[in-house]
Coordinates of N, CA and C in Angstrom, one line a residue:
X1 N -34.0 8.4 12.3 CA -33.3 9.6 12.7 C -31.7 9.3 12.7
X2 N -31.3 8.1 13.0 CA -30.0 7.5 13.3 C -29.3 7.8 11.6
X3 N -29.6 7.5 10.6 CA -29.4 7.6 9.6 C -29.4 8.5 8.9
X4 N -30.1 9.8 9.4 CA -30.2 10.9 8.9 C -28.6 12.0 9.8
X5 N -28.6 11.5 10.7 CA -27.0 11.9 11.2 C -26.5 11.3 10.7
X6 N -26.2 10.2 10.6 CA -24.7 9.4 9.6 C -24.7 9.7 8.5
X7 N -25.5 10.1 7.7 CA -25.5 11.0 6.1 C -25.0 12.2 6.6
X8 N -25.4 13.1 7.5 CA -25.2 14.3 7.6 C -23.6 14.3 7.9
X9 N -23.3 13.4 9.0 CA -21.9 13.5 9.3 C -21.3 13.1 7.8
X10 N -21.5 11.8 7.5 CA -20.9 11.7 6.1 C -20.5 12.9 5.1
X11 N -21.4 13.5 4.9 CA -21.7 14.5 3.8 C -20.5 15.8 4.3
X12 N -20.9 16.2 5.8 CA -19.9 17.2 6.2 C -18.4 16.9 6.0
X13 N -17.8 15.3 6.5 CA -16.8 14.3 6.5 C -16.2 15.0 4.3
X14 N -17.2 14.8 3.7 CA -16.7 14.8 2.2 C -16.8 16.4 1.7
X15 N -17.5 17.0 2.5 CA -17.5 18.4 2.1 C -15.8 18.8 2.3
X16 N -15.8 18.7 3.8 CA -14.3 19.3 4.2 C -13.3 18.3 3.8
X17 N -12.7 17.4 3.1 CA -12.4 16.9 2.4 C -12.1 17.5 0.9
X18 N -13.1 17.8 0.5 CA -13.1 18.1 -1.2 C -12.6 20.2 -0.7
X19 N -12.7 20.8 0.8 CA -12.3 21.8 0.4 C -11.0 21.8 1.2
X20 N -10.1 20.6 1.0 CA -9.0 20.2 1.8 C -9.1 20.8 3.2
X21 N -9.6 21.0 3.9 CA -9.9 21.3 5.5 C -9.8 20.0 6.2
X22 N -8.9 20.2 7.2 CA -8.9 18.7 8.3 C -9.9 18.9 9.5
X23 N -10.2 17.6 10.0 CA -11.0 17.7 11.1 C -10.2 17.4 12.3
X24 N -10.4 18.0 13.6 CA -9.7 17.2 14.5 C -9.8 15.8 14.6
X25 N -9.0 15.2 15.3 CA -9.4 13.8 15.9 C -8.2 13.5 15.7
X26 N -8.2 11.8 15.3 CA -7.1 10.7 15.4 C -7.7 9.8 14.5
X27 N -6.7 9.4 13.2 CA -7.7 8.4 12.4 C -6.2 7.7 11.9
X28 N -5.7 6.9 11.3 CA -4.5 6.1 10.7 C -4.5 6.8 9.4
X29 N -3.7 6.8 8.7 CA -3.3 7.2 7.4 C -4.2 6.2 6.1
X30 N -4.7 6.5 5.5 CA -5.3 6.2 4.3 C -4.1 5.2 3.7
X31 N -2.6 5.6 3.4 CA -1.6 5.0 3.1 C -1.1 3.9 3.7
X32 N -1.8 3.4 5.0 CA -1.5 2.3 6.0 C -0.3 2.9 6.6
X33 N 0.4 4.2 6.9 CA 1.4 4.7 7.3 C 1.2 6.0 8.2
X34 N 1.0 5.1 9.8 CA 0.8 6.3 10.8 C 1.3 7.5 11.5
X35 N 2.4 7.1 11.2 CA 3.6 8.3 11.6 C 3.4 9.6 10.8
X36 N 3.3 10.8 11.1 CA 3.1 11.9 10.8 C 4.1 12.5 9.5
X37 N 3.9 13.3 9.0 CA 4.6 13.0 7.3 C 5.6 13.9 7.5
X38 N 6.8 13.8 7.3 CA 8.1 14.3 6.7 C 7.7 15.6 6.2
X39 N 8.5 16.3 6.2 CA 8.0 18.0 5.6 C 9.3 17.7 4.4
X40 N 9.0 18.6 3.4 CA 9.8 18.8 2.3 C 10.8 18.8 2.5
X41 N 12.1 19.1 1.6 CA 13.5 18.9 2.1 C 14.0 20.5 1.9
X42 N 14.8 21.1 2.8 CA 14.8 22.3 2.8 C 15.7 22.7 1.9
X43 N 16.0 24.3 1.7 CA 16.7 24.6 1.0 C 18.5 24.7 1.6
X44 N 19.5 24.6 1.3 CA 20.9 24.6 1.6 C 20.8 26.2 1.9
X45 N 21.5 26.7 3.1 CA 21.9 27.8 3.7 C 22.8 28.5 2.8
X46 N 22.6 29.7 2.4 CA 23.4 30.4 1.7 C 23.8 30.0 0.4
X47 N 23.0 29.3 0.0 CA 23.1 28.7 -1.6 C 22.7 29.3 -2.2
X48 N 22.9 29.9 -3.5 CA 22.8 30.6 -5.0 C 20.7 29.7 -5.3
X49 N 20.3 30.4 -5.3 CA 19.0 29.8 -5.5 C 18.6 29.7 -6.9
X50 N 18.7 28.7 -8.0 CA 18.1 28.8 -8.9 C 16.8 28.5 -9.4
X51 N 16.1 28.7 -10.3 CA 14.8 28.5 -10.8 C 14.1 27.6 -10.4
X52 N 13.1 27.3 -9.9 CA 12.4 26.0 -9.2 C 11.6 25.7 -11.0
X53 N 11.5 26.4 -11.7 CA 10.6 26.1 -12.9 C 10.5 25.3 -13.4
X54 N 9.9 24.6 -14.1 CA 10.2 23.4 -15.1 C 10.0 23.9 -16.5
X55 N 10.8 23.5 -16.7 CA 10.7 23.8 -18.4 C 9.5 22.5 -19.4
X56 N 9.4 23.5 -19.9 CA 7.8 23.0 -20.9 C 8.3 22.0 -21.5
X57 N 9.6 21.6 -21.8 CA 9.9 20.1 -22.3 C 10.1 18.9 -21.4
X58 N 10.7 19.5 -19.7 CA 10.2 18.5 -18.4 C 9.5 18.1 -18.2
X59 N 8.0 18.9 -18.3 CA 6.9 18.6 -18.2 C 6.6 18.0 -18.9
X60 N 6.4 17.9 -20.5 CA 5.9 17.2 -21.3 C 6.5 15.4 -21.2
X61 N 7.9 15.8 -20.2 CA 8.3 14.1 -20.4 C 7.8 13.6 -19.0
X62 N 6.8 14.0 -18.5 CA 6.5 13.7 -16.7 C 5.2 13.4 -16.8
X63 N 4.4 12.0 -17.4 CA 3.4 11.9 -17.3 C 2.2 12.1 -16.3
X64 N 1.7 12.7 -16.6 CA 0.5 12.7 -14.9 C 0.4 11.3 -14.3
X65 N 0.3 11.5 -12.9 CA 0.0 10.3 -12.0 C 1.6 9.8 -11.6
X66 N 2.6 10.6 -12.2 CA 3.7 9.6 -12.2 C 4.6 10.8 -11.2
X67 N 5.9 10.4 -10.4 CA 6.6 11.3 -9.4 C 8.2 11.2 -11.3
X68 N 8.6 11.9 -11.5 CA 9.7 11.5 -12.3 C 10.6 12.6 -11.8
X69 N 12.3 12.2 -12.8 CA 13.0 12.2 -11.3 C 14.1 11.8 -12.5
X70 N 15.1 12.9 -13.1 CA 16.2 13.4 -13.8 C 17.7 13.3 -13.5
X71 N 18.6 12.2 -13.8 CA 20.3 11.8 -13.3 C 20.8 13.3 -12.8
X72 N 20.4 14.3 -13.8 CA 21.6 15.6 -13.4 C 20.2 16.7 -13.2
X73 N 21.2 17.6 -12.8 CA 20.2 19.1 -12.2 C 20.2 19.7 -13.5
X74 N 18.7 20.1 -13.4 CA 17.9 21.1 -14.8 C 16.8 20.2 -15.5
X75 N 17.0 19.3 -15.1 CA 16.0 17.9 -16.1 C 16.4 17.7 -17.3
X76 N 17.5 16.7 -17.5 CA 18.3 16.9 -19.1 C 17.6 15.0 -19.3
X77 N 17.4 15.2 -20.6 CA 17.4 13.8 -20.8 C 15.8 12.8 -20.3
X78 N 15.9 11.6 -20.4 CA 14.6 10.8 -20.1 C 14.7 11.1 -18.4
X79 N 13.4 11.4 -18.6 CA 13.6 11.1 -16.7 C 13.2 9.7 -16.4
X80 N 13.4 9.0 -15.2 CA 12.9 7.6 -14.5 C 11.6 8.0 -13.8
X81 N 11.1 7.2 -13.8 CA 9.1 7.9 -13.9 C 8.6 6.3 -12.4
X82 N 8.0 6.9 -12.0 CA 7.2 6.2 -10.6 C 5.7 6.5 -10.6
X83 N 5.1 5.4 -11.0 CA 3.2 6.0 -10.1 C 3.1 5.0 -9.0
X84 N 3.6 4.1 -8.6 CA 3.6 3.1 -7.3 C 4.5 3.4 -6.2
X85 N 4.2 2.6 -5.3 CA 5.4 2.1 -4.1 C 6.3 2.0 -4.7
X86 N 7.9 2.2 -3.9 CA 8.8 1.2 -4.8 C 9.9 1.1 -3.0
X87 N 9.9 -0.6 -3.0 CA 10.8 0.0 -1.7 C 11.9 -0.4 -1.7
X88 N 12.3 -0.4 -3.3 CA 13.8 -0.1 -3.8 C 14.4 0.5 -4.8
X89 N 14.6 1.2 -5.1 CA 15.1 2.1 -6.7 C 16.1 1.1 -7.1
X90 N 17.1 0.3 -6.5 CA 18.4 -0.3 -7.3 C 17.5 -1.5 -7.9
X91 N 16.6 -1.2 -8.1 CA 15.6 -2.9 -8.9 C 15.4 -2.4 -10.2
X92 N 15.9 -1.1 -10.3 CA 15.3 -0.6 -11.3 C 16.5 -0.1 -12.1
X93 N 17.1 -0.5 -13.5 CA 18.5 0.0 -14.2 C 18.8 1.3 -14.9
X94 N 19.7 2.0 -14.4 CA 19.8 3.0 -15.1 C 21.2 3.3 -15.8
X95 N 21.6 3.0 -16.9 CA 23.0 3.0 -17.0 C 24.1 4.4 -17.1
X96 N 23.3 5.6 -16.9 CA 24.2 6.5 -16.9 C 24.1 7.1 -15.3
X97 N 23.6 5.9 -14.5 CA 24.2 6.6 -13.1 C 25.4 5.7 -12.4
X98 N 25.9 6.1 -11.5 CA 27.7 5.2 -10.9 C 27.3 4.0 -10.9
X99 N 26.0 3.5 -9.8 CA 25.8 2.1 -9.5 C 24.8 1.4 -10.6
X100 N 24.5 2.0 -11.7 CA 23.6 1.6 -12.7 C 22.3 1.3 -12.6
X101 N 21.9 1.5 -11.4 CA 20.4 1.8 -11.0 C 19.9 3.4 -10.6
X102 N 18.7 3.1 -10.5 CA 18.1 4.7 -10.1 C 18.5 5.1 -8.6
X103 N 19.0 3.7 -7.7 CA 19.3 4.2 -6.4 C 20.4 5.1 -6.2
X104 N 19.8 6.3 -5.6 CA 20.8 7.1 -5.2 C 21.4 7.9 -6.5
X105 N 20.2 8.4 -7.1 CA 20.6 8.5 -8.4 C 19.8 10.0 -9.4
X106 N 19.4 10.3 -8.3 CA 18.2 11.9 -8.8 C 18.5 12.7 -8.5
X107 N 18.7 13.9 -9.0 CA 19.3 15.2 -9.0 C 18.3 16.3 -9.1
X108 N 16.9 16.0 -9.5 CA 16.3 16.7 -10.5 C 14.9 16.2 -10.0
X109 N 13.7 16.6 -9.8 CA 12.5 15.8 -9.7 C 11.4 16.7 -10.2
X110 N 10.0 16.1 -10.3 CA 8.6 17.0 -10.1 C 8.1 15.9 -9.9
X111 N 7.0 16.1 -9.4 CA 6.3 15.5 -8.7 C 4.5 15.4 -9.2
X112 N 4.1 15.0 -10.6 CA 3.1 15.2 -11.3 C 1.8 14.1 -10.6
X113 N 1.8 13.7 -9.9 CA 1.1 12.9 -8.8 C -0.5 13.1 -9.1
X114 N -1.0 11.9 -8.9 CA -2.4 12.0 -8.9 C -2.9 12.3 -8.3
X115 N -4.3 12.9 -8.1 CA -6.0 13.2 -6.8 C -5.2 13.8 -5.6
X116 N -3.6 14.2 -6.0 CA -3.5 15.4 -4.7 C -2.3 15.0 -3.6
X117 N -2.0 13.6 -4.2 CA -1.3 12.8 -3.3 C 0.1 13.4 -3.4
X118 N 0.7 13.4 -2.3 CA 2.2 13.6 -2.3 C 3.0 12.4 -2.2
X119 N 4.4 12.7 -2.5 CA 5.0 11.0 -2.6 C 6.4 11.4 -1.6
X120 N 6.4 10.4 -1.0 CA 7.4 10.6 0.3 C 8.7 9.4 0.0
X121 N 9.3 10.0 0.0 CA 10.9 9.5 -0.5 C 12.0 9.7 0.4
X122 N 12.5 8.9 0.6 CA 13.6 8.0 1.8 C 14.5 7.6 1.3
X123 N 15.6 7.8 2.1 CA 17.4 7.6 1.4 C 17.2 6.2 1.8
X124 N 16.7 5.3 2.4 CA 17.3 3.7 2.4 C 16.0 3.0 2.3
X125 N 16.6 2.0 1.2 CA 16.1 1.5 0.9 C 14.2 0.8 1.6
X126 N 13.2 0.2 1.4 CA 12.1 -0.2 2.6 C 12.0 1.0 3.3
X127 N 12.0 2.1 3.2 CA 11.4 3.3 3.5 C 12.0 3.5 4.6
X128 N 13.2 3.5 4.5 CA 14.4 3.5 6.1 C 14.9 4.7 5.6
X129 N 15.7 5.0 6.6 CA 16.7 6.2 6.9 C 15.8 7.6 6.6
X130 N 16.6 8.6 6.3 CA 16.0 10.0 6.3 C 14.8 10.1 5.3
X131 N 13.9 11.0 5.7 CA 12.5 10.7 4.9 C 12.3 12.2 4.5
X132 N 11.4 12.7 2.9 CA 10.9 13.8 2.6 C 9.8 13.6 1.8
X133 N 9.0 14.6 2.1 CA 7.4 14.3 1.5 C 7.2 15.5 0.6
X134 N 7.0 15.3 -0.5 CA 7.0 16.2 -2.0 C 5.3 16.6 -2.4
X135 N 5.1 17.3 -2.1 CA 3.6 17.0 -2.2 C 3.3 17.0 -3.7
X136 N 2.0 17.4 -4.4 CA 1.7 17.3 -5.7 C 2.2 18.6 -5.9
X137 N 2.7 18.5 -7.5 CA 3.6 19.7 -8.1 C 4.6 20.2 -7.6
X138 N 4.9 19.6 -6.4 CA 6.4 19.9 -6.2 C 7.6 19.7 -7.2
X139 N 8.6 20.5 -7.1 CA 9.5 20.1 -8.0 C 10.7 20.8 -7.8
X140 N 11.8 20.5 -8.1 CA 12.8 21.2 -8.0 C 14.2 20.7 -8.9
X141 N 14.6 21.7 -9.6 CA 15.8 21.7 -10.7 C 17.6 21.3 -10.1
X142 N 17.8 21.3 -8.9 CA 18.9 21.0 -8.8 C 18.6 20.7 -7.1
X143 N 19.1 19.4 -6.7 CA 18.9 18.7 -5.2 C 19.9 19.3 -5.1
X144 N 21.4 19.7 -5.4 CA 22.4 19.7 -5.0 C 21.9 20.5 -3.6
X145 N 20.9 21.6 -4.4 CA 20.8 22.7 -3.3 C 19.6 22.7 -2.2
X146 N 19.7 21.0 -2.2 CA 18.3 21.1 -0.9 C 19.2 19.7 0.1
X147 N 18.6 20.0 1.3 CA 18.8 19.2 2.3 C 17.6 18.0 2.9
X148 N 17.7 17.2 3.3 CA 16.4 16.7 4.3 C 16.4 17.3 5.4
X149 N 15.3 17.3 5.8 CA 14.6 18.0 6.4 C 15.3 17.5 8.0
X150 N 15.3 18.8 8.5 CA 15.7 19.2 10.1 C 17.4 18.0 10.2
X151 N 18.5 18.2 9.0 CA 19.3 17.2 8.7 C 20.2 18.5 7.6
X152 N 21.4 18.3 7.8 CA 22.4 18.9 7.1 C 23.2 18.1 5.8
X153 N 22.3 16.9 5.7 CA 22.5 15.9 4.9 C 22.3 16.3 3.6
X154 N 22.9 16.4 2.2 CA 22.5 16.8 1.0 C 21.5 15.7 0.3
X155 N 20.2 16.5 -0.3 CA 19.2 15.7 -0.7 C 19.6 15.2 -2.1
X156 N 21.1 15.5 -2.7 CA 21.3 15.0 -3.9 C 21.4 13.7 -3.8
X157 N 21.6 13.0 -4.9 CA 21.5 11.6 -5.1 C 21.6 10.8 -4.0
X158 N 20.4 11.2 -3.4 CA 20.1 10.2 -1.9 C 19.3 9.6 -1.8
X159 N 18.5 9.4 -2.9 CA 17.1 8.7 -2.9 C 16.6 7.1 -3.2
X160 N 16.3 6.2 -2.5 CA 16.4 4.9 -2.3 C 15.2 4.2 -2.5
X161 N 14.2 4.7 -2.0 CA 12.7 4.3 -1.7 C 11.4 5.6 -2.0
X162 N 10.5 5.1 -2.3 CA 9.0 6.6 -2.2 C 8.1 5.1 -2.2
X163 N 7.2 5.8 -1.7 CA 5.4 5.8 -1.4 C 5.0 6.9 -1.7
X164 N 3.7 6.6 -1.9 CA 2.2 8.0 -2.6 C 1.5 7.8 -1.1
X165 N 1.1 9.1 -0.6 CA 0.7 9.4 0.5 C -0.1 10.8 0.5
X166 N -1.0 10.8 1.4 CA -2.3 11.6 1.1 C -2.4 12.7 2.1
X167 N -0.9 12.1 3.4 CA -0.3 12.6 5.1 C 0.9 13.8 4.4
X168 N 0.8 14.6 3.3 CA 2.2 15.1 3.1 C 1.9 16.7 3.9

């Protein structure tokens, strides 16, 4: 009988799961990251709002499973592409930004993420300082015009660190 509940619970556990429904309780994050997730980075007050779209040639350079992530606003050019942790962007070279790495260096993103995950990105480096969580298909054509969240801070070229997280 004991085992005919633990399937049952199981089974209900993967139903609401597969129809994204949460259950109450208290459980640690799947990502080993228990702190409650950062909300998106908002829009700038009284800002000219342009197209959140991606253009059909963005997309085609943004492989699935990957967060990528364009020097200037609109998505011009190769974007810098992530499917991992990274808990430093300046490890990584980019010669047409000021410091020559990706840190602090994205204007432009989408977020083509695998099985649903959102990816949470932080101005300092080791997942320090101000945090925002991008979920899957997020995307946006120009940071100039977004802030972090509950922060008057511009979300343009402020990006240092991301994790893939399942808490967005």
């Amino acid at each position: 009988m004991r085992f005919f509940r633990l399937a049952a619970a199981l089974a209900a556990l993967a139903l609401a799961a597969a129809l994204g429904l949460s259950l109450s309780g208290s459980a640690a994050a799947a990502d080993g990251h228990s702190r409650p997730a950062a909300a998106a980075p908002q829009a700038v007050q009284g800002s000219v709002s342009a197209s959140d779209e991606l253009s059909p040639q963005a997309k085609s350079d943004c492989p699935s499973t990957y967060f990528c992530f364009w020097q200037d606003a609109g998505y011009p050019g190769t974007p810098g592409k992530f499917s991992g942790n990274n808990t430093n962007w300046g490890a990584y070279s980019h010669s047409g930004c000021a410091n020559g790495t990706w840190s602090d260096c994205a204007s432009s993103g989408y977020n083509h993420g695998t099985s649903g995950l959102g990816v949470e990105v932080w101005s300092g480096t080791s997942y320090t300082g101000l945090s925002a969580c991008l979920p899957k298909d997020w995307s946006h054509n120009d940071f100039s015009q977004l802030v972090w969240p509950d922060t008057d801070t511009s979300f343009n070229d402020s990006i240092s660190s991301n994790f893939w997280t399942s808490n967005c």
